[in-house]
Amino acid sequence: MHRKISDEVDNRIGICNSNRKVIMRKLTTIKIREERKKNGT
């Protein structure tokens, strides 16, 4: 039981780290899009 719980926690931590990277990429792409819109108008 303890081993299973620790594995789930490790998986959650890994998912959080990967999600953080994905979120950062999305934020940067959104910023670039906003800048392009400002330059376009």
PDB file of C-alpha atoms in Angstrom:
ATOM      1  CA  MET A   1       0.000   0.000   0.000  1.00  0.00           C
ATOM      2  CA  HIS A   2       2.676   2.480   1.016  1.00  0.00           C
ATOM      3  CA  ARG A   3       4.698   1.697  -2.104  1.00  0.00           C
ATOM      4  CA  LYS A   4       1.646   2.256  -4.319  1.00  0.00           C
ATOM      5  CA  ILE A   5       0.866   5.596  -2.644  1.00  0.00           C
ATOM      6  CA  SER A   6       4.458   6.807  -3.006  1.00  0.00           C
ATOM      7  CA  ASP A   7       4.423   5.815  -6.694  1.00  0.00           C
ATOM      8  CA  GLU A   8       1.232   7.831  -7.211  1.00  0.00           C
ATOM      9  CA  VAL A   9       2.822  10.839  -5.498  1.00  0.00           C
ATOM     10  CA  ASP A  10       5.943  10.519  -7.675  1.00  0.00           C
ATOM     11  CA  ASN A  11       3.739  10.335 -10.775  1.00  0.00           C
ATOM     12  CA  ARG A  12       1.844  13.444  -9.667  1.00  0.00           C
ATOM     13  CA  ILE A  13       5.105  15.322  -9.112  1.00  0.00           C
ATOM     14  CA  GLY A  14       6.322  14.297 -12.563  1.00  0.00           C
ATOM     15  CA  ILE A  15       3.015  15.334 -14.125  1.00  0.00           C
ATOM     16  CA  CYS A  16       3.175  18.683 -12.305  1.00  0.00           C
ATOM     17  CA  ASN A  17       6.695  19.309 -13.627  1.00  0.00           C
ATOM     18  CA  SER A  18       5.712  18.397 -17.196  1.00  0.00           C
ATOM     19  CA  ASN A  19       2.518  20.468 -16.955  1.00  0.00           C
ATOM     20  CA  ARG A  20       4.559  23.415 -15.705  1.00  0.00           C
ATOM     21  CA  LYS A  21       6.770  23.203 -18.812  1.00  0.00           C
ATOM     22  CA  VAL A  22       3.722  22.954 -21.085  1.00  0.00           C
ATOM     23  CA  ILE A  23       2.050  25.903 -19.342  1.00  0.00           C
ATOM     24  CA  MET A  24       5.192  28.009 -19.725  1.00  0.00           C
ATOM     25  CA  ARG A  25       5.290  27.182 -23.449  1.00  0.00           C
ATOM     26  CA  LYS A  26       1.617  28.109 -23.837  1.00  0.00           C
ATOM     27  CA  LEU A  27       2.161  31.391 -21.982  1.00  0.00           C
ATOM     28  CA  THR A  28       5.104  32.297 -24.214  1.00  0.00           C
ATOM     29  CA  THR A  29       3.136  31.448 -27.365  1.00  0.00           C
ATOM     30  CA  ILE A  30       0.171  33.505 -26.129  1.00  0.00           C
ATOM     31  CA  LYS A  31       2.480  36.460 -25.426  1.00  0.00           C
ATOM     32  CA  ILE A  32       3.972  36.181 -28.922  1.00  0.00           C
ATOM     33  CA  ARG A  33       0.479  36.061 -30.459  1.00  0.00           C
ATOM     34  CA  GLU A  34      -0.591  39.162 -28.501  1.00  0.00           C
ATOM     35  CA  GLU A  35       2.544  41.007 -29.602  1.00  0.00           C
ATOM     36  CA  ARG A  36       1.888  40.028 -33.232  1.00  0.00           C
ATOM     37  CA  LYS A  37      -1.713  41.268 -32.956  1.00  0.00           C
ATOM     38  CA  LYS A  38      -0.488  44.597 -31.524  1.00  0.00           C
ATOM     39  CA  ASN A  39       2.058  44.958 -34.330  1.00  0.00           C
ATOM     40  CA  GLY A  40      -0.507  43.942 -36.947  1.00  0.00           C
ATOM     41  CA  THR A  41      -3.060  46.603 -35.981  1.00  0.00           C
TER      42      THR A  41
END
